[in-house]
Short mmCIF file of C-alpha atoms and ligand atoms in Angstrom, two decimals:
data_model
loop_
_atom_site.label_atom_id
_atom_site.label_comp_id
_atom_site.label_asym_id
_atom_site.label_seq_id
_atom_site.Cartn_x
_atom_site.Cartn_y
_atom_site.Cartn_z
CA UNK Y 1 5.04 -7.89 37.18
CA UNK Y 2 6.99 -7.94 33.91
CA UNK Y 3 8.73 -4.72 32.95
CA UNK Y 4 6.65 -4.24 29.80
CA UNK Y 5 3.51 -4.65 31.90
CA UNK Y 6 4.75 -2.19 34.52
CA UNK Y 7 5.69 0.35 31.90
CA UNK Y 8 2.30 -0.10 30.27
CA UNK Y 9 0.40 0.51 33.50
CA UNK Y 10 2.35 3.71 34.12
CA UNK Y 11 1.82 4.86 30.56
CA UNK Y 12 -1.89 4.15 30.80
CA UNK Y 13 -2.08 6.41 33.82
CA UNK Y 14 -0.12 9.18 32.12
CA UNK Y 15 -2.46 9.09 29.13
CA UNK Y 16 -5.51 8.92 31.40
CA UNK Y 17 -4.31 12.14 33.04
CA UNK Y 18 -4.59 13.74 29.60
CA UNK Y 19 -8.05 12.29 29.14
CA UNK Y 20 -7.00 9.46 26.80
CA UNK Y 21 -8.40 5.95 27.14
CA UNK Y 22 -5.52 3.71 26.15
CA UNK Y 23 -7.50 0.48 26.08
CA UNK Y 24 -10.01 2.04 23.68
CA UNK Y 25 -7.15 3.21 21.45
CA UNK Y 26 -5.56 -0.21 21.41
CA UNK Y 27 -8.86 -1.88 20.57
CA UNK Y 28 -9.30 0.42 17.60
CA UNK Y 29 -5.86 -0.42 16.27
CA UNK Y 30 -6.70 -4.09 16.49
CA UNK Y 31 -9.28 -3.65 13.72
CA UNK Y 32 -6.93 -1.99 11.25
CA UNK Y 33 -5.66 -4.03 8.34
CA UNK Y 34 -2.61 -3.08 6.31
CA UNK Y 35 -2.06 -4.56 2.87
CA UNK Y 36 1.56 -5.70 2.60
CA UNK Y 37 2.81 -5.48 -0.95
CA UNK Y 38 4.37 -8.63 -2.34
CA UNK Y 39 6.83 -6.67 -4.46
CA UNK Y 40 9.04 -5.59 -1.56
CA UNK Y 41 9.95 -9.29 -1.28
CA UNK Y 42 11.73 -9.53 -4.63
CA UNK Y 43 12.36 -6.00 -5.95
CA UNK Y 44 9.27 -6.09 -8.22
CA UNK Y 45 10.57 -9.10 -10.13
CA UNK Y 46 7.61 -11.45 -10.27
CA UNK Y 47 7.52 -15.01 -11.59
CA UNK Y 48 6.64 -14.58 -15.24
CA UNK Y 49 10.19 -15.37 -16.28
CA UNK Y 50 13.68 -15.09 -14.88
CA UNK Y 51 14.08 -11.59 -16.36
CA UNK Y 52 12.46 -9.41 -13.72
CA UNK Y 53 11.80 -5.71 -13.74
CA UNK Y 54 12.77 -4.00 -16.96
CA UNK Y 55 11.33 -0.53 -17.30
CA UNK Y 56 8.14 1.46 -17.22
CA UNK Y 57 8.65 4.25 -14.76
CA UNK Y 58 9.60 2.30 -11.67
CA UNK Y 59 13.00 1.20 -10.56
CA UNK Y 60 14.20 -1.02 -7.74
CA UNK Y 61 17.76 -0.60 -6.54
CA UNK Y 62 20.01 -2.84 -4.46
CA UNK Y 63 21.06 -6.46 -4.62
CA UNK Y 64 20.89 -7.65 -1.03
CA UNK Y 65 21.36 -11.43 -1.07
CA UNK Y 66 18.57 -13.93 -0.49
CA UNK Y 67 15.83 -12.49 -2.68
CA UNK Y 68 12.77 -14.72 -3.12
CA UNK Y 69 12.81 -16.36 -6.56
CA UNK Y 70 9.78 -18.62 -6.37
CA UNK Y 71 6.25 -18.21 -5.04
CA UNK Y 72 7.09 -20.65 -2.24
CA UNK Y 73 10.07 -18.57 -1.15
CA UNK Y 74 8.11 -15.35 -1.28
CA UNK Y 75 5.31 -16.84 0.81
CA UNK Y 76 7.78 -18.21 3.32
CA UNK Y 77 9.44 -14.80 3.64
CA UNK Y 78 6.10 -13.03 3.98
CA UNK Y 79 5.10 -15.44 6.74
CA UNK Y 80 8.22 -14.47 8.68
CA UNK Y 81 7.34 -10.78 8.25
CA UNK Y 82 3.77 -11.37 9.39
CA UNK Y 83 5.04 -13.07 12.55
CA UNK Y 84 6.76 -9.79 13.49
CA UNK Y 85 3.77 -7.56 12.81
CA UNK Y 86 0.97 -7.29 15.38
CA UNK Y 87 -2.58 -7.86 14.09
CA UNK Y 88 -4.21 -9.61 11.12
CA UNK Y 89 -3.49 -8.07 7.75
CA UNK Y 90 -3.67 -8.46 3.98
CA UNK Y 91 -1.31 -9.27 1.12
CA UNK Y 92 -1.18 -7.38 -2.14
CA UNK Y 93 -0.23 -9.22 -5.34
CA UNK Y 94 0.75 -8.00 -8.77
CA UNK Y 95 -0.30 -9.95 -11.84
CA UNK Y 96 3.33 -10.88 -12.58
CA UNK Y 97 3.36 -12.99 -9.40
CA UNK Y 98 1.31 -15.68 -11.11
CA UNK Y 99 2.14 -19.37 -10.86
CA UNK Y 100 2.44 -20.55 -14.45
CA UNK Y 101 4.08 -23.93 -13.77
CA UNK Y 102 6.85 -23.09 -16.22
CA UNK Y 103 4.47 -22.43 -19.14
CA UNK Y 104 4.42 -19.05 -20.78
CA UNK Y 105 1.08 -17.40 -20.08
CA UNK Y 106 0.35 -14.06 -21.77
CA UNK Y 107 -0.77 -11.26 -19.51
CA UNK Y 108 -4.02 -11.24 -21.43
CA UNK Y 109 -4.54 -14.94 -20.71
CA UNK Y 110 -4.18 -15.06 -16.96
CA UNK Y 111 -6.98 -16.42 -14.83
CA UNK Y 112 -7.81 -17.30 -11.22
CA UNK Y 113 -6.17 -20.70 -11.70
CA UNK Y 114 -2.77 -18.97 -11.81
CA UNK Y 115 -3.38 -17.52 -8.37
CA UNK Y 116 -4.98 -20.49 -6.64
CA UNK Y 117 -1.77 -21.19 -4.73
CA UNK Y 118 -1.88 -17.67 -3.34
CA UNK Y 119 -5.54 -17.97 -2.43
CA UNK Y 120 -4.97 -21.27 -0.61
CA UNK Y 121 -2.04 -19.73 1.27
CA UNK Y 122 -4.01 -16.61 2.16
CA UNK Y 123 -6.85 -18.74 3.49
CA UNK Y 124 -4.51 -20.84 5.63
CA UNK Y 125 -2.95 -17.70 7.05
CA UNK Y 126 -6.15 -15.75 7.58
CA UNK Y 127 -5.16 -13.03 5.12
CA UNK Y 128 -7.20 -11.03 2.63
CA UNK Y 129 -5.71 -10.49 -0.83
CA UNK Y 130 -5.53 -7.38 -3.00
CA UNK Y 131 -4.48 -7.27 -6.62
CA UNK Y 132 -2.80 -5.19 -9.33
CA UNK Y 133 -2.65 -5.54 -13.08
CA UNK Y 134 0.95 -5.18 -14.24
CA UNK Y 135 1.20 -2.59 -17.00
CA UNK Y 136 5.01 -2.46 -16.98
CA UNK Y 137 8.00 -4.78 -17.48
CA UNK Y 138 6.62 -5.99 -20.78
CA UNK Y 139 7.53 -5.58 -24.47
CA UNK Y 140 4.07 -4.13 -25.12
CA UNK Y 141 4.82 -1.35 -22.61
CA UNK Y 142 8.36 -0.71 -23.80
CA UNK Y 143 7.49 2.51 -25.64
CA UNK Y 144 5.90 3.91 -22.48
CA UNK Y 145 2.26 3.49 -23.49
CA UNK Y 146 -0.32 0.86 -22.56
CA UNK Y 147 -4.01 1.74 -22.27
CA UNK Y 148 -3.44 5.06 -24.04
CA UNK Y 149 -1.22 3.68 -26.78
CA UNK Y 150 -1.88 4.99 -30.29
CA UNK Y 151 -1.69 1.36 -31.44
CA UNK Y 152 -5.09 -0.27 -31.14
CA UNK Y 153 -3.61 -3.76 -30.94
CA UNK Y 154 -1.55 -2.71 -27.92
CA UNK Y 155 -4.55 -1.10 -26.26
CA UNK Y 156 -6.66 -4.19 -26.85
CA UNK Y 157 -3.98 -6.37 -25.29
CA UNK Y 158 -3.87 -4.27 -22.14
CA UNK Y 159 -7.66 -4.01 -21.99
CA UNK Y 160 -7.78 -7.82 -21.97
CA UNK Y 161 -5.17 -7.78 -19.18
CA UNK Y 162 -7.13 -5.34 -17.03
CA UNK Y 163 -10.35 -7.27 -17.58
CA UNK Y 164 -8.68 -10.56 -16.63
CA UNK Y 165 -7.29 -9.00 -13.44
CA UNK Y 166 -10.72 -7.92 -12.21
CA UNK Y 167 -11.99 -11.48 -12.62
CA UNK Y 168 -9.04 -12.88 -10.70
CA UNK Y 169 -9.61 -10.38 -7.90
CA UNK Y 170 -13.32 -11.21 -7.72
CA UNK Y 171 -12.41 -14.86 -7.27
CA UNK Y 172 -10.00 -13.89 -4.48
CA UNK Y 173 -12.75 -11.89 -2.85
CA UNK Y 174 -15.09 -14.85 -3.10
CA UNK Y 175 -12.70 -17.45 -1.74
CA UNK Y 176 -11.43 -15.25 1.06
CA UNK Y 177 -14.67 -13.55 2.04
CA UNK Y 178 -13.47 -9.98 1.74
CA UNK Y 179 -13.29 -7.71 -1.31
CA UNK Y 180 -10.04 -7.59 -3.20
CA UNK Y 181 -9.00 -4.05 -4.14
CA UNK Y 182 -7.57 -3.84 -7.66
CA UNK Y 183 -5.27 -0.89 -8.23
CA UNK Y 184 -4.84 0.37 -11.77
CA UNK Y 185 -1.56 2.18 -12.29
CA UNK Y 186 -0.35 2.71 -15.84
CA UNK Y 187 3.07 4.23 -16.63
CA UNK Y 188 1.82 5.96 -19.80
CA UNK Y 189 3.53 9.25 -20.52
CA UNK Y 190 6.08 11.23 -22.49
CA UNK Y 191 9.67 11.93 -21.56
CA UNK Y 192 9.68 15.20 -23.46
CA UNK Y 193 7.18 17.92 -24.25
CA UNK Y 194 4.14 16.57 -26.11
CA UNK Y 195 2.06 18.62 -28.50
CA UNK Y 196 -1.08 16.60 -27.87
CA UNK Y 197 -1.88 16.12 -24.22
CA UNK Y 198 -5.53 15.41 -24.83
CA UNK Y 199 -5.72 12.46 -27.21
CA UNK Y 200 -3.78 9.99 -25.01
CA UNK Y 201 -6.08 10.92 -22.14
CA UNK Y 202 -9.15 10.28 -24.27
CA UNK Y 203 -7.76 6.88 -25.22
CA UNK Y 204 -6.97 6.09 -21.59
CA UNK Y 205 -10.51 7.04 -20.59
CA UNK Y 206 -12.02 4.82 -23.29
CA UNK Y 207 -9.80 1.87 -22.44
CA UNK Y 208 -10.63 2.08 -18.75
CA UNK Y 209 -14.34 2.30 -19.52
CA UNK Y 210 -14.03 -0.91 -21.53
CA UNK Y 211 -12.20 -2.65 -18.66
CA UNK Y 212 -14.80 -1.51 -16.14
CA UNK Y 213 -17.78 -2.25 -18.41
CA UNK Y 214 -18.67 -5.37 -16.48
CA UNK Y 215 -20.27 -4.59 -13.13
CA UNK Y 216 -18.60 -6.46 -10.30
CA UNK Y 217 -20.01 -7.20 -6.90
CA UNK Y 218 -18.33 -4.71 -4.50
CA UNK Y 219 -18.39 -7.40 -1.85
CA UNK Y 220 -15.88 -9.27 -4.00
CA UNK Y 221 -13.93 -6.70 -5.94
CA UNK Y 222 -13.25 -2.94 -5.86
CA UNK Y 223 -11.43 -0.88 -8.49
CA UNK Y 224 -8.99 1.91 -7.72
CA UNK Y 225 -7.06 4.22 -10.07
CA UNK Y 226 -3.64 5.61 -9.14
CA UNK Y 227 -2.41 8.96 -10.38
CA UNK Y 228 1.18 10.11 -10.72
CA UNK Y 229 3.02 13.32 -11.42
CA UNK Y 230 6.05 11.92 -13.23
CA UNK Y 231 8.09 8.78 -13.65
CA UNK Y 232 11.37 7.69 -15.14
CA UNK Y 233 10.84 8.27 -18.85
CA UNK Y 234 7.62 10.21 -18.28
CA UNK Y 235 9.13 13.27 -16.66
CA UNK Y 236 7.17 15.81 -18.67
CA UNK Y 237 3.74 14.28 -19.06
CA UNK Y 238 1.85 11.45 -17.39
CA UNK Y 239 -1.48 10.52 -18.96
CA UNK Y 240 -2.94 9.43 -15.62
CA UNK Y 241 -2.30 12.68 -13.78
CA UNK Y 242 -4.01 13.62 -10.55
CA UNK Y 243 -6.70 15.67 -12.27
CA UNK Y 244 -7.31 12.90 -14.79
CA UNK Y 245 -7.86 10.24 -12.17
CA UNK Y 246 -9.68 12.47 -9.73
CA UNK Y 247 -12.21 13.21 -12.45
CA UNK Y 248 -12.31 9.63 -13.59
CA UNK Y 249 -12.81 8.19 -10.12
CA UNK Y 250 -15.52 10.69 -9.25
CA UNK Y 251 -17.46 10.25 -12.46
CA UNK Y 252 -17.20 6.43 -12.51
CA UNK Y 253 -17.52 5.89 -8.77
CA UNK Y 254 -14.13 4.25 -8.46
CA UNK Y 255 -11.67 4.51 -5.61
CA UNK Y 256 -8.77 6.86 -6.04
CA UNK Y 257 -5.36 5.64 -4.95
CA UNK Y 258 -3.13 8.27 -3.41
CA UNK Y 259 0.51 7.28 -3.47
CA UNK Y 260 2.61 9.37 -1.10
CA UNK Y 261 5.36 9.68 -3.72
CA UNK Y 262 3.22 10.74 -6.65
CA UNK Y 263 2.97 14.48 -6.11
CA UNK Y 264 5.32 17.42 -6.08
CA UNK Y 265 8.30 16.72 -3.81
CA UNK Y 266 7.04 18.78 -0.88
CA UNK Y 267 3.35 17.98 -1.35
CA UNK Y 268 1.98 15.50 1.17
CA UNK Y 269 -1.12 13.36 0.73
CA UNK Y 270 -2.42 13.88 4.28
CA UNK Y 271 -4.24 17.12 3.55
CA UNK Y 272 -6.00 15.56 0.57
CA UNK Y 273 -7.88 12.97 2.60
CA UNK Y 274 -10.53 15.14 4.22
CA UNK Y 275 -11.44 16.83 0.94
CA UNK Y 276 -11.65 13.59 -0.95
CA UNK Y 277 -13.66 11.94 1.77
CA UNK Y 278 -16.46 14.41 1.06
CA UNK Y 279 -16.84 13.25 -2.51
CA UNK Y 280 -15.85 9.58 -2.54
CA UNK Y 281 -17.02 6.61 -0.55
CA UNK Y 282 -13.69 4.83 -0.27
CA UNK Y 283 -10.02 5.57 -0.75
CA UNK Y 284 -6.89 3.54 -1.33
CA UNK Y 285 -3.50 4.64 -0.06
CA UNK Y 286 -0.08 3.66 -1.24
CA UNK Y 287 1.96 4.57 1.77
CA UNK Y 288 5.50 5.17 0.63
CA UNK Y 289 8.47 7.41 1.46
CA UNK Y 290 9.68 9.62 -1.35
CA UNK Y 291 13.18 10.97 -0.85
CA UNK Y 292 13.69 13.89 -3.23
CA UNK Y 293 11.65 12.03 -5.84
CA UNK Y 294 9.28 9.06 -6.04
CA UNK Y 295 12.03 6.87 -4.66
CA UNK Y 296 9.87 4.35 -2.76
CA UNK Y 297 12.08 4.18 0.33
CA UNK Y 298 10.97 2.00 3.22
CA UNK Y 299 8.28 3.75 5.23
CA UNK Y 300 9.45 5.05 8.61
CA UNK Y 301 7.61 6.77 11.42
CA UNK Y 302 8.27 10.31 10.27
CA UNK Y 303 6.17 13.46 10.16
CA UNK Y 304 4.61 12.65 6.80
CA UNK Y 305 3.45 9.28 8.04
CA UNK Y 306 2.17 10.75 11.29
CA UNK Y 307 0.17 13.30 9.34
CA UNK Y 308 -1.47 10.61 7.20
CA UNK Y 309 -2.40 8.54 10.25
CA UNK Y 310 -3.70 11.59 12.11
CA UNK Y 311 -5.97 12.57 9.25
CA UNK Y 312 -7.35 9.03 9.00
CA UNK Y 313 -8.05 8.83 12.71
CA UNK Y 314 -9.17 12.38 13.41
CA UNK Y 315 -11.65 12.33 10.52
CA UNK Y 316 -12.79 8.80 11.22
CA UNK Y 317 -11.78 7.60 7.76
CA UNK Y 318 -10.35 4.21 8.60
CA UNK Y 319 -13.62 2.43 7.89
CA UNK Y 320 -13.47 3.56 4.27
CA UNK Y 321 -9.75 3.70 3.58
CA UNK Y 322 -7.74 0.75 2.32
CA UNK Y 323 -4.17 1.14 3.49
CA UNK Y 324 -1.64 -0.36 1.12
CA UNK Y 325 2.12 -0.04 1.31
CA UNK Y 326 4.27 0.71 -1.71
CA UNK Y 327 8.02 0.72 -1.33
CA UNK Y 328 10.83 -1.46 -2.59
CA UNK Y 329 14.33 -1.36 -1.27
CA UNK Y 330 16.76 -4.05 -2.32
CA UNK Y 331 19.67 -2.68 -0.29
CA UNK Y 332 18.47 -4.16 3.01
CA UNK Y 333 17.09 -7.49 4.13
CA UNK Y 334 13.69 -7.42 2.41
CA UNK Y 335 11.86 -8.88 5.39
CA UNK Y 336 13.33 -6.16 7.59
CA UNK Y 337 11.94 -3.62 5.10
CA UNK Y 338 8.43 -5.13 5.30
CA UNK Y 339 8.52 -5.27 9.09
CA UNK Y 340 9.91 -1.76 9.58
CA UNK Y 341 7.43 -0.24 7.14
CA UNK Y 342 4.36 -2.00 8.46
CA UNK Y 343 5.22 -1.50 12.10
CA UNK Y 344 5.80 2.18 11.37
CA UNK Y 345 2.36 2.49 9.81
CA UNK Y 346 0.79 0.81 12.83
CA UNK Y 347 2.76 2.96 15.26
CA UNK Y 348 1.62 6.10 13.49
CA UNK Y 349 -1.99 4.97 13.77
CA UNK Y 350 -1.63 4.04 17.43
CA UNK Y 351 -0.12 7.44 18.20
CA UNK Y 352 -3.06 9.07 16.44
CA UNK Y 353 -5.53 6.99 18.46
CA UNK Y 354 -3.77 8.21 21.61
CA UNK Y 355 -4.65 11.86 21.10
CA UNK Y 356 -7.13 13.61 23.42
CA UNK Y 357 -9.12 14.47 20.33
CA UNK Y 358 -12.30 15.79 21.92
CA UNK Y 359 -10.29 18.23 24.02
CA UNK Y 360 -8.15 19.37 21.11
CA UNK Y 361 -11.19 19.88 18.92
CA UNK Y 362 -12.92 21.89 21.62
CA UNK Y 363 -9.92 24.17 22.08
CA UNK Y 364 -9.70 24.69 18.35
CA UNK Y 365 -13.41 25.53 18.09
CA UNK Y 366 -13.10 27.95 20.98
CA UNK Y 367 -10.05 29.63 19.49
CA UNK Y 368 -7.71 28.33 22.20
CA UNK Y 369 -4.81 27.67 19.88
CA UNK Y 370 -2.36 27.90 22.77
CA UNK Y 371 -3.83 24.79 24.38
CA UNK Y 372 -3.84 23.01 21.01
CA UNK Y 373 -0.20 23.86 20.34
CA UNK Y 374 0.99 22.96 23.83
CA UNK Y 375 -0.71 19.58 24.04
CA UNK Y 376 0.16 18.52 20.48
CA UNK Y 377 3.76 19.15 21.46
CA UNK Y 378 3.52 17.41 24.85
CA UNK Y 379 2.04 14.36 23.16
CA UNK Y 380 5.29 13.77 21.34
CA UNK Y 381 7.12 12.87 24.54
CA UNK Y 382 4.38 10.79 26.12
CA UNK Y 383 5.32 7.14 26.90
CA UNK Y 384 4.04 5.86 23.60
CA UNK Y 385 6.65 3.09 23.42
CA UNK Y 386 5.23 1.34 26.46
CA UNK Y 387 1.79 1.16 24.87
CA UNK Y 388 3.23 -0.08 21.60
CA UNK Y 389 5.32 -2.76 23.33
CA UNK Y 390 2.27 -3.98 25.22
CA UNK Y 391 0.33 -4.07 21.96
CA UNK Y 392 3.02 -6.27 20.40
CA UNK Y 393 3.03 -8.51 23.44
CA UNK Y 394 -0.71 -9.01 23.52
CA UNK Y 395 -0.59 -9.86 19.82
CA UNK Y 396 2.10 -12.45 20.38
CA UNK Y 397 4.81 -10.75 18.33
CA UNK Y 398 8.30 -9.83 19.53
CA UNK Y 399 8.57 -6.75 21.72
CA UNK Y 400 10.99 -3.95 20.87
CA UNK Y 401 13.96 -4.85 18.72
CA UNK Y 402 13.66 -8.58 19.53
CA UNK Y 403 12.13 -9.19 16.11
CA UNK Y 404 15.37 -8.21 14.41
CA UNK Y 405 17.23 -11.14 15.96
CA UNK Y 406 14.60 -13.52 14.64
CA UNK Y 407 14.85 -12.12 11.12
CA UNK Y 408 18.65 -12.29 11.30
CA UNK Y 409 18.41 -15.96 12.26
CA UNK Y 410 16.09 -16.60 9.32
CA UNK Y 411 18.60 -14.82 7.13
CA UNK Y 412 21.45 -17.07 8.18
CA UNK Y 413 19.33 -20.28 8.19
CA UNK Y 414 17.33 -19.70 5.01
CA UNK Y 415 18.06 -16.58 2.97
CA UNK Y 416 21.83 -17.04 2.86
CA UNK Y 417 21.35 -20.60 1.56
CA UNK Y 418 19.47 -19.48 -1.54
C1 LIG F 1 4.37 3.22 -9.49
C2 LIG F 1 3.17 3.05 -8.62
C3 LIG F 1 2.68 1.63 -8.48
C4 LIG F 1 3.80 0.62 -8.31
C5 LIG F 1 3.34 -0.76 -7.97
C6 LIG F 1 4.43 -1.78 -8.09
O1 LIG F 1 4.85 4.50 -9.49
O2 LIG F 1 3.42 3.60 -7.37
O3 LIG F 1 1.78 1.57 -7.44
O4 LIG F 1 4.72 1.02 -7.35
O5 LIG F 1 2.25 -1.08 -8.72
ZN1 LIG F 2 1.93 3.22 -5.85
#
């Protein structure tokens, strides 16, 4: 017997002793799809022009060599990442990742034809696609306002952009046979203390209502709105705050997107999920790792991530939660970042599936908090790694750290030649 197999059999027995069915846990994980964000592959640059990210409340740091500069390169890199990640997943595009064949196409003029290459690639690779309008890195967003701008011409431009993006996503949903989730995040806000906090919010509300006026088939396209506490240049006031988008999503029956970095520095998103699940059908997550601020570090398997996964599993929310990743680190090999972040998310979910939940719930109901405390702590040193390794093996991806060697080889063969 191979060592991974031996270790797995022993681990299975250890978990069975606790009342956990490992095979059932593994089968559940097999159904989970994570949406990998294209923007980790090139530091949120996109292919509109050679310029790349300018401003608008997000900032990528680092200049690790080998960044993807064309759609072909980005797809090739993503394929390498997907080969290191167990399971079948999704890919999440921003509007600036269009293929314009060298012609300048305004953001308000984009259509499905500019994303056909991505749709063909997704089909070949068995991936679903998600989508994002890009309300930043643009002269019309340079003053920090888009859909809530006091300038009607600016608002109209961005309304046309948002409308175009929903149509593109619906086409993706149609061609790929699964709905494309469109996430609306706008950087709008003030650096310093405003005197009128209400009017920009009214304008934002009106603009969004115009964008969402057309009913879309939820089998093809779903809309989400993403709140934020502060950004670079919007430290004092963000139009799309949590309360704004919570109210908007509830009243318009949209999804809310919770980004792990968009709240107060010590405020996690895990505890929000159960409450929101009572009032909304579906949720979108931007799983990220804020370090002291909304820094978008690569996701790792830490307590915050565990807590998110536990809430999703314990409350049976996976069937109505879209899990997207949102980080961008240009100081490390960008494929390594994708692989580490996605594998961490999957590990956190697997660990959550491996809890003796019925027992823990019973103890809690009966007031046996000693049992709950003791077993939650024991679970941390259970042979989780053996189950994870077996999961990788049965999905045909490298076991343990073996994937790193493969990415390093790709770096020397391909990335370093760019
Ligand atoms: C920015 C938001 C948003 C972006 C992506 C690139 O603070 O988190 O989701 O990171 O759209
Ligand atoms: Zn986000």
